[in-house]
Tab-separated table of C-alpha atoms in Angstrom:
chain	number	residue	atom	x	y	z
R	1	UNK	CA	0.000	0.000	0.000
R	2	UNK	CA	2.657	2.522	0.990
R	3	UNK	CA	4.750	1.774	-2.117
R	4	UNK	CA	1.714	2.486	-4.281
R	5	UNK	CA	1.008	5.702	-2.362
R	6	UNK	CA	4.677	6.713	-2.780
R	7	UNK	CA	4.393	6.220	-6.541
R	8	UNK	CA	1.221	8.305	-6.579
R	9	UNK	CA	2.926	11.052	-4.561
R	10	UNK	CA	5.793	11.211	-7.056
R	11	UNK	CA	3.294	11.489	-9.893
R	12	UNK	CA	1.403	14.297	-8.129
R	13	UNK	CA	4.534	16.355	-7.453
R	14	UNK	CA	5.803	15.854	-10.995
R	15	UNK	CA	2.482	16.986	-12.473
R	16	UNK	CA	2.522	20.076	-10.255
R	17	UNK	CA	6.131	21.044	-10.918
R	18	UNK	CA	6.144	20.359	-14.656
R	19	UNK	CA	3.050	22.464	-15.287
R	20	UNK	CA	4.017	26.149	-15.734
R	21	UNK	CA	0.619	27.393	-14.518
R	22	UNK	CA	0.863	25.304	-11.350
R	23	UNK	CA	4.365	26.602	-10.609
R	24	UNK	CA	3.157	30.155	-11.164
R	25	UNK	CA	0.193	29.707	-8.799
R	26	UNK	CA	2.408	28.229	-6.074
R	27	UNK	CA	5.146	30.867	-6.171
R	28	UNK	CA	4.201	34.249	-7.669
R	29	UNK	CA	0.736	35.104	-6.190
R	30	UNK	CA	1.711	34.311	-2.567
R	31	UNK	CA	4.810	36.535	-2.830
R	32	UNK	CA	2.874	39.421	-4.385
R	33	UNK	CA	0.030	39.161	-1.865
R	34	UNK	CA	2.401	38.844	1.084
R	35	UNK	CA	4.146	42.133	0.294
R	36	UNK	CA	1.092	43.982	-1.014
R	37	UNK	CA	-1.282	43.099	1.828
R	38	UNK	CA	1.360	43.480	4.533
R	39	UNK	CA	2.004	47.106	3.577
R	40	UNK	CA	-1.450	48.126	2.416
R	41	UNK	CA	-3.921	46.436	4.800
R	42	UNK	CA	-5.685	48.598	7.367
R	43	UNK	CA	-8.776	48.575	9.586
R	44	UNK	CA	-11.543	50.874	10.719
R	45	UNK	CA	-12.960	51.147	14.228
R	46	UNK	CA	-16.631	50.262	14.558
R	47	UNK	CA	-17.228	49.736	18.301
R	48	UNK	CA	-14.966	50.067	21.287
R	49	UNK	CA	-15.956	48.231	24.482
R	50	UNK	CA	-14.202	49.739	27.505
R	51	UNK	CA	-13.958	49.099	31.235
R	52	UNK	CA	-13.676	51.802	33.888
R	53	UNK	CA	-11.671	51.393	37.077
R	54	UNK	CA	-12.492	54.427	39.220
R	55	UNK	CA	-10.757	54.697	42.600
R	56	UNK	CA	-11.828	58.308	43.067
R	57	UNK	CA	-15.329	59.340	44.185
R	58	UNK	CA	-14.874	63.035	43.476
R	59	UNK	CA	-16.770	65.224	41.040
R	60	UNK	CA	-13.861	65.535	38.582
R	61	UNK	CA	-13.671	61.753	38.170
R	62	UNK	CA	-17.433	61.545	37.598
R	63	UNK	CA	-17.198	64.310	35.002
R	64	UNK	CA	-14.411	62.530	33.126
R	65	UNK	CA	-16.277	59.193	33.171
R	66	UNK	CA	-19.424	60.903	31.875
R	67	UNK	CA	-17.432	62.326	28.964
R	68	UNK	CA	-16.154	58.862	28.012
R	69	UNK	CA	-19.635	57.355	28.291
R	70	UNK	CA	-21.037	60.199	26.203
R	71	UNK	CA	-18.459	59.831	23.433
R	72	UNK	CA	-19.897	57.913	20.419
R	73	UNK	CA	-16.695	55.870	20.017
R	74	UNK	CA	-16.848	54.297	23.505
R	75	UNK	CA	-19.241	51.860	25.148
R	76	UNK	CA	-18.765	50.926	28.797
R	77	UNK	CA	-19.339	47.200	29.257
R	78	UNK	CA	-17.607	46.613	32.591
R	79	UNK	CA	-17.046	48.519	35.821
R	80	UNK	CA	-13.903	47.202	37.521
R	81	UNK	CA	-13.726	47.105	41.318
R	82	UNK	CA	-10.171	45.867	41.920
R	83	UNK	CA	-6.777	45.851	40.185
R	84	UNK	CA	-6.743	42.108	39.461
R	85	UNK	CA	-9.766	42.399	37.161
R	86	UNK	CA	-7.865	44.524	34.618
R	87	UNK	CA	-5.648	41.742	33.264
R	88	UNK	CA	-8.563	39.293	33.040
R	89	UNK	CA	-10.732	41.779	31.139
R	90	UNK	CA	-8.011	42.523	28.573
R	91	UNK	CA	-6.772	38.927	28.228
R	92	UNK	CA	-10.269	37.611	27.493
R	93	UNK	CA	-10.916	40.424	24.957
R	94	UNK	CA	-13.982	41.451	26.934
R	95	UNK	CA	-12.773	45.024	26.583
R	96	UNK	CA	-10.256	46.754	24.345
R	97	UNK	CA	-9.419	49.575	26.747
R	98	UNK	CA	-9.429	50.218	30.485
R	99	UNK	CA	-9.717	53.736	31.902
R	100	UNK	CA	-8.033	53.876	35.320
R	101	UNK	CA	-8.630	56.938	37.530
R	102	UNK	CA	-6.498	57.037	40.675
R	103	UNK	CA	-7.653	57.799	44.204
R	104	UNK	CA	-6.282	61.349	44.269
R	105	UNK	CA	-7.437	62.502	40.830
R	106	UNK	CA	-10.140	64.975	41.992
R	107	UNK	CA	-8.056	66.147	44.958
R	108	UNK	CA	-5.065	66.855	42.731
R	109	UNK	CA	-7.173	68.858	40.306
R	110	UNK	CA	-9.022	70.840	42.981
R	111	UNK	CA	-5.808	71.359	44.946
R	112	UNK	CA	-4.184	73.169	42.032
R	113	UNK	CA	-1.470	70.615	41.314
R	114	UNK	CA	0.284	70.860	37.958
R	115	UNK	CA	-1.264	67.624	36.686
R	116	UNK	CA	-3.385	64.664	37.753
R	117	UNK	CA	-2.537	61.332	36.063
R	118	UNK	CA	-5.109	59.220	34.249
R	119	UNK	CA	-4.046	55.791	32.984
R	120	UNK	CA	-5.241	54.159	29.773
R	121	UNK	CA	-4.543	50.434	29.308
R	122	UNK	CA	-4.984	49.184	25.742
R	123	UNK	CA	-5.181	45.724	24.180
R	124	UNK	CA	-2.297	45.939	21.707
R	125	UNK	CA	-3.080	42.721	19.829
R	126	UNK	CA	-5.167	44.702	17.341
R	127	UNK	CA	-2.749	47.604	17.214
R	128	UNK	CA	-4.578	49.616	14.559
R	129	UNK	CA	-7.800	49.619	16.550
R	130	UNK	CA	-5.836	50.397	19.710
R	131	UNK	CA	-4.215	53.425	18.081
R	132	UNK	CA	-7.568	54.745	16.890
R	133	UNK	CA	-9.001	54.199	20.367
R	134	UNK	CA	-6.063	56.052	21.867
R	135	UNK	CA	-6.724	58.980	19.538
R	136	UNK	CA	-10.357	59.131	20.669
R	137	UNK	CA	-9.293	58.921	24.321
R	138	UNK	CA	-6.840	61.766	23.830
R	139	UNK	CA	-9.599	63.888	22.305
R	140	UNK	CA	-11.831	63.275	25.331
R	141	UNK	CA	-9.004	64.124	27.753
R	142	UNK	CA	-8.078	67.206	25.722
R	143	UNK	CA	-11.653	68.494	25.811
R	144	UNK	CA	-11.833	67.795	29.549
R	145	UNK	CA	-8.577	69.695	30.106
R	146	UNK	CA	-9.762	72.657	28.065
R	147	UNK	CA	-13.069	72.946	29.919
R	148	UNK	CA	-11.487	72.438	33.353
R	149	UNK	CA	-8.736	75.002	32.744
R	150	UNK	CA	-11.265	77.575	31.543
R	151	UNK	CA	-13.595	77.006	34.502
R	152	UNK	CA	-10.795	77.118	37.115
R	153	UNK	CA	-8.516	79.730	35.532
R	154	UNK	CA	-5.631	77.327	34.957
R	155	UNK	CA	-3.105	77.547	32.140
R	156	UNK	CA	-1.639	74.029	31.850
R	157	UNK	CA	-3.409	70.741	31.082
R	158	UNK	CA	-4.736	69.484	34.445
R	159	UNK	CA	-5.194	65.812	33.467
R	160	UNK	CA	-2.096	63.908	32.294
R	161	UNK	CA	-2.689	60.817	30.159
R	162	UNK	CA	-0.424	57.827	30.809
R	163	UNK	CA	-0.596	54.954	28.309
R	164	UNK	CA	0.204	51.275	28.641
R	165	UNK	CA	-0.338	48.773	25.801
R	166	UNK	CA	-1.085	45.103	26.475
R	167	UNK	CA	0.865	42.447	24.405
R	168	UNK	CA	2.002	44.930	21.738
R	169	UNK	CA	3.719	47.736	23.687
R	170	UNK	CA	4.705	49.791	20.626
R	171	UNK	CA	1.267	49.398	18.974
R	172	UNK	CA	2.876	48.276	15.714
R	173	UNK	CA	0.005	47.523	13.312
R	174	UNK	CA	2.254	45.196	11.313
R	175	UNK	CA	2.553	42.883	14.318
R	176	UNK	CA	-1.196	42.253	14.105
R	177	UNK	CA	-1.775	42.321	10.347
R	178	UNK	CA	1.145	40.321	8.955
R	179	UNK	CA	0.682	37.071	10.979
R	180	UNK	CA	-2.929	36.982	9.827
R	181	UNK	CA	-1.801	37.159	6.206
R	182	UNK	CA	0.010	33.833	6.732
R	183	UNK	CA	-3.371	32.200	7.278
R	184	UNK	CA	-4.860	33.863	4.196
R	185	UNK	CA	-2.028	32.856	1.876
R	186	UNK	CA	-1.939	29.294	3.196
R	187	UNK	CA	-5.700	29.028	2.656
R	188	UNK	CA	-5.496	30.260	-0.936
R	189	UNK	CA	-2.557	28.047	-1.980
R	190	UNK	CA	-3.686	24.874	-0.197
R	191	UNK	CA	-7.304	25.201	-1.297
R	192	UNK	CA	-6.215	25.760	-4.916
R	193	UNK	CA	-3.930	22.717	-4.949
R	194	UNK	CA	-6.532	20.458	-3.316
R	195	UNK	CA	-9.499	21.724	-5.351
R	196	UNK	CA	-7.682	21.089	-8.642
R	197	UNK	CA	-6.253	17.715	-7.677
R	198	UNK	CA	-9.008	15.327	-8.787
R	199	UNK	CA	-10.560	17.776	-11.266
R	200	UNK	CA	-7.275	17.986	-13.166
R	201	UNK	CA	-7.179	14.193	-13.472
R	202	UNK	CA	-10.711	14.116	-14.891
R	203	UNK	CA	-10.083	16.932	-17.358
R	204	UNK	CA	-6.818	15.438	-18.638
R	205	UNK	CA	-8.320	11.962	-18.919
R	206	UNK	CA	-5.881	10.334	-16.499
R	207	UNK	CA	-8.567	9.721	-13.878
R	208	UNK	CA	-9.767	6.674	-15.805
R	209	UNK	CA	-6.239	5.272	-15.655
R	210	UNK	CA	-6.364	5.412	-11.857
R	211	UNK	CA	-9.508	3.303	-11.899
R	212	UNK	CA	-7.692	0.348	-13.479
R	213	UNK	CA	-4.730	0.485	-11.075
R	214	UNK	CA	-4.536	-1.515	-7.804
R	215	UNK	CA	-5.161	1.697	-5.814
R	216	UNK	CA	-8.116	1.674	-3.471
R	217	UNK	CA	-10.214	4.873	-3.058
R	218	UNK	CA	-8.655	5.447	0.372
R	219	UNK	CA	-5.129	5.152	-1.049
R	220	UNK	CA	-5.898	7.589	-3.855
R	221	UNK	CA	-7.407	10.020	-1.356
R	222	UNK	CA	-4.302	9.820	0.850
R	223	UNK	CA	-2.085	10.242	-2.193
R	224	UNK	CA	-4.004	13.375	-3.149
R	225	UNK	CA	-4.008	14.801	0.386
R	226	UNK	CA	-0.338	14.414	1.352
R	227	UNK	CA	1.118	16.644	-1.422
R	228	UNK	CA	-1.321	19.396	-0.468
R	229	UNK	CA	-0.344	18.984	3.187
R	230	UNK	CA	3.368	19.245	2.376
R	231	UNK	CA	2.854	22.239	0.081
R	232	UNK	CA	0.597	24.005	2.611
R	233	UNK	CA	3.030	23.537	5.506
R	234	UNK	CA	5.943	24.633	3.300
R	235	UNK	CA	4.008	27.729	2.192
R	236	UNK	CA	3.157	28.611	5.781
R	237	UNK	CA	6.772	28.007	6.872
R	238	UNK	CA	8.115	30.342	4.199
R	239	UNK	CA	5.562	33.013	5.130
R	240	UNK	CA	6.440	32.716	8.829
R	241	UNK	CA	10.137	32.996	7.962
R	242	UNK	CA	9.390	36.252	6.117
R	243	UNK	CA	7.191	37.523	8.952
R	244	UNK	CA	9.945	37.002	11.529
R	245	UNK	CA	13.064	37.957	9.582
R	246	UNK	CA	11.788	40.429	6.975
R	247	UNK	CA	8.918	42.157	8.756
R	248	UNK	CA	10.587	41.819	12.188
R	249	UNK	CA	7.493	40.561	14.021
R	250	UNK	CA	8.659	38.874	17.256
R	251	UNK	CA	7.638	35.256	17.774
R	252	UNK	CA	6.955	35.150	21.518
R	253	UNK	CA	5.288	31.751	21.889
R	254	UNK	CA	6.056	28.111	21.243
R	255	UNK	CA	7.088	27.095	17.724
R	256	UNK	CA	5.712	23.617	18.408
R	257	UNK	CA	2.320	25.115	19.300
R	258	UNK	CA	2.359	27.114	16.079
R	259	UNK	CA	3.220	24.121	13.869
R	260	UNK	CA	0.586	21.905	15.455
R	261	UNK	CA	-1.886	24.607	14.493
R	262	UNK	CA	-0.452	24.852	10.967
R	263	UNK	CA	-0.674	21.101	10.333
R	264	UNK	CA	-4.250	20.893	11.646
R	265	UNK	CA	-5.250	24.006	9.714
R	266	UNK	CA	-3.797	22.733	6.429
R	267	UNK	CA	-5.380	19.334	7.105
R	268	UNK	CA	-8.831	20.915	7.455
R	269	UNK	CA	-8.386	23.066	4.331
R	270	UNK	CA	-7.255	20.037	2.305
R	271	UNK	CA	-10.384	18.172	3.378
R	272	UNK	CA	-12.588	21.005	2.113
R	273	UNK	CA	-10.554	21.280	-1.102
R	274	UNK	CA	-10.739	17.561	-1.881
R	275	UNK	CA	-14.476	17.609	-1.216
R	276	UNK	CA	-14.808	20.377	-3.838
R	277	UNK	CA	-12.494	18.542	-6.226
R	278	UNK	CA	-14.510	15.325	-5.902
R	279	UNK	CA	-17.594	17.203	-7.086
R	280	UNK	CA	-15.824	19.004	-9.945
R	281	UNK	CA	-15.490	17.679	-13.484
R	282	UNK	CA	-13.153	20.392	-14.835
R	283	UNK	CA	-10.387	22.538	-13.342
R	284	UNK	CA	-12.521	25.617	-13.906
R	285	UNK	CA	-15.224	24.151	-11.700
R	286	UNK	CA	-12.607	23.349	-9.065
R	287	UNK	CA	-11.285	26.926	-9.118
R	288	UNK	CA	-14.782	28.386	-8.871
R	289	UNK	CA	-15.639	26.030	-6.015
R	290	UNK	CA	-12.470	26.993	-4.177
R	291	UNK	CA	-13.242	30.684	-4.730
R	292	UNK	CA	-16.733	30.208	-3.278
R	293	UNK	CA	-15.148	28.821	-0.105
R	294	UNK	CA	-12.125	31.143	0.178
R	295	UNK	CA	-13.969	34.487	0.027
R	296	UNK	CA	-16.580	33.700	2.737
R	297	UNK	CA	-13.820	32.017	4.744
R	298	UNK	CA	-11.796	35.233	4.829
R	299	UNK	CA	-14.800	37.455	5.565
R	300	UNK	CA	-16.073	35.201	8.369
R	301	UNK	CA	-12.664	34.625	9.954
R	302	UNK	CA	-12.425	37.808	11.997
R	303	UNK	CA	-9.464	39.013	9.931
R	304	UNK	CA	-11.082	42.291	8.876
R	305	UNK	CA	-14.253	42.502	10.998
R	306	UNK	CA	-14.428	41.335	14.635
R	307	UNK	CA	-16.607	38.259	14.946
R	308	UNK	CA	-18.219	39.748	18.055
R	309	UNK	CA	-19.705	42.553	15.913
R	310	UNK	CA	-21.379	40.129	13.487
R	311	UNK	CA	-25.041	39.048	13.806
R	312	UNK	CA	-25.636	36.040	16.029
R	313	UNK	CA	-26.510	33.733	13.123
R	314	UNK	CA	-23.347	34.708	11.243
R	315	UNK	CA	-21.276	34.108	14.371
R	316	UNK	CA	-22.568	30.530	14.421
R	317	UNK	CA	-21.521	30.071	10.781
R	318	UNK	CA	-17.948	31.045	11.641
R	319	UNK	CA	-17.647	27.942	13.825
R	320	UNK	CA	-17.093	25.785	10.712
R	321	UNK	CA	-14.437	28.136	9.298
R	322	UNK	CA	-10.862	26.815	9.798
R	323	UNK	CA	-9.313	30.276	9.300
R	324	UNK	CA	-11.179	31.591	12.344
R	325	UNK	CA	-9.315	29.175	14.625
R	326	UNK	CA	-5.950	29.547	12.903
R	327	UNK	CA	-5.965	33.345	13.271
R	328	UNK	CA	-6.408	32.908	17.020
R	329	UNK	CA	-3.549	30.391	17.067
R	330	UNK	CA	-0.998	32.375	15.055
R	331	UNK	CA	-1.750	35.739	16.672
R	332	UNK	CA	-1.794	34.138	20.100
R	333	UNK	CA	1.619	32.535	19.528
R	334	UNK	CA	3.166	35.654	17.988
R	335	UNK	CA	1.721	38.362	20.253
R	336	UNK	CA	0.708	36.632	23.498
R	337	UNK	CA	3.362	33.928	23.763
R	338	UNK	CA	0.815	31.103	24.017
R	339	UNK	CA	1.814	27.446	24.246
R	340	UNK	CA	0.219	24.143	23.331
R	341	UNK	CA	-1.898	23.886	26.486
R	342	UNK	CA	-3.375	27.349	25.869
R	343	UNK	CA	-4.560	26.441	22.358
R	344	UNK	CA	-6.264	23.075	22.861
R	345	UNK	CA	-9.657	24.757	22.372
R	346	UNK	CA	-8.525	25.845	18.896
R	347	UNK	CA	-6.834	22.573	17.909
R	348	UNK	CA	-9.702	20.143	18.288
R	349	UNK	CA	-12.207	22.091	16.110
R	350	UNK	CA	-9.630	22.127	13.279
R	351	UNK	CA	-9.077	18.384	13.622
R	352	UNK	CA	-12.840	17.752	13.674
R	353	UNK	CA	-13.433	19.935	10.580
R	354	UNK	CA	-10.632	18.123	8.734
R	355	UNK	CA	-11.937	14.653	9.614
R	356	UNK	CA	-15.491	15.522	8.599
R	357	UNK	CA	-14.419	17.085	5.285
R	358	UNK	CA	-12.067	14.203	4.403
R	359	UNK	CA	-14.773	11.674	5.257
R	360	UNK	CA	-17.214	13.471	2.954
R	361	UNK	CA	-14.536	13.718	0.267
R	362	UNK	CA	-13.823	9.985	0.575
R	363	UNK	CA	-17.512	9.152	0.304
R	364	UNK	CA	-17.947	11.389	-2.752
R	365	UNK	CA	-14.770	10.039	-4.288
R	366	UNK	CA	-15.877	6.445	-3.837
R	367	UNK	CA	-19.318	7.287	-5.221
R	368	UNK	CA	-17.854	8.900	-8.346
R	369	UNK	CA	-15.484	5.979	-8.918
R	370	UNK	CA	-18.095	3.262	-8.941
């Protein structure tokens, strides 16, 4: 069995490498998209959930909180009572920003001190959103300072803003955007290779030759899946190499945790691709089928729009999207330093999606053979 699969693997790689169009698809588009999207991608801020940790009961603190609650960009979702709740709120992504007002804020302002500190703690994983949020916060503080100075005949800014970013201290947008592009490129390349695999055989007339060989349907399916797995992992490895050494994004977490996620992610994408390929008669149909999966997969992954902002029904649809889980894995490893134990909840859905898709592909493949 394994000798026959090895022969089939050699045939698959030779057909991929000898075909100029296949070589072009594997090499040129990923390079162009990697550089283009990494420099050009950006995000807009739709909603900003914040938490407020107020240790001061004075009128100045209440005034400042009212200004944040009245600003259209902010929505208070949590009132923090103790210091330990800050890390939990930011780690769980319950809030993107925490406004911390110290115990002496009102007393410092009313006492005529030069400045009274206000601390802003930001979730730096989505650095672009964090920077926009910081700009809005600065506007609120600036307006507060202007009104307070005019009412109390002061010249300097009474409230001093102190900033601390969580996970991404320099708020580099590239640290958030570029790792996500690895998932997009791996999806496109792996899905294309898998979706064309069986369809290419049918269109070229070599599929009938497979039917008269000693290969069983399971062996042919494995022989079609392994090249896509190798190509997908190699594509992801090259992209990660570029992310770390060209774009200078620090890899804080476990490399083993990242590669477990890559293998499971590519495995699930191959299953979906082979399912499409089993239903396709021509390569054009395979490409169109892959396109119909790739575009919704990207939109419903949380790459551009937070999943939490989507309608409830759409959020349920994202649960069958492999890219959703892989984005959490790769950004968690790069930005948060997560390990294998931290990502178990993301691993098993990918494995389940892959098994279900490959089982369906095997059933369809067997049905089309006989």
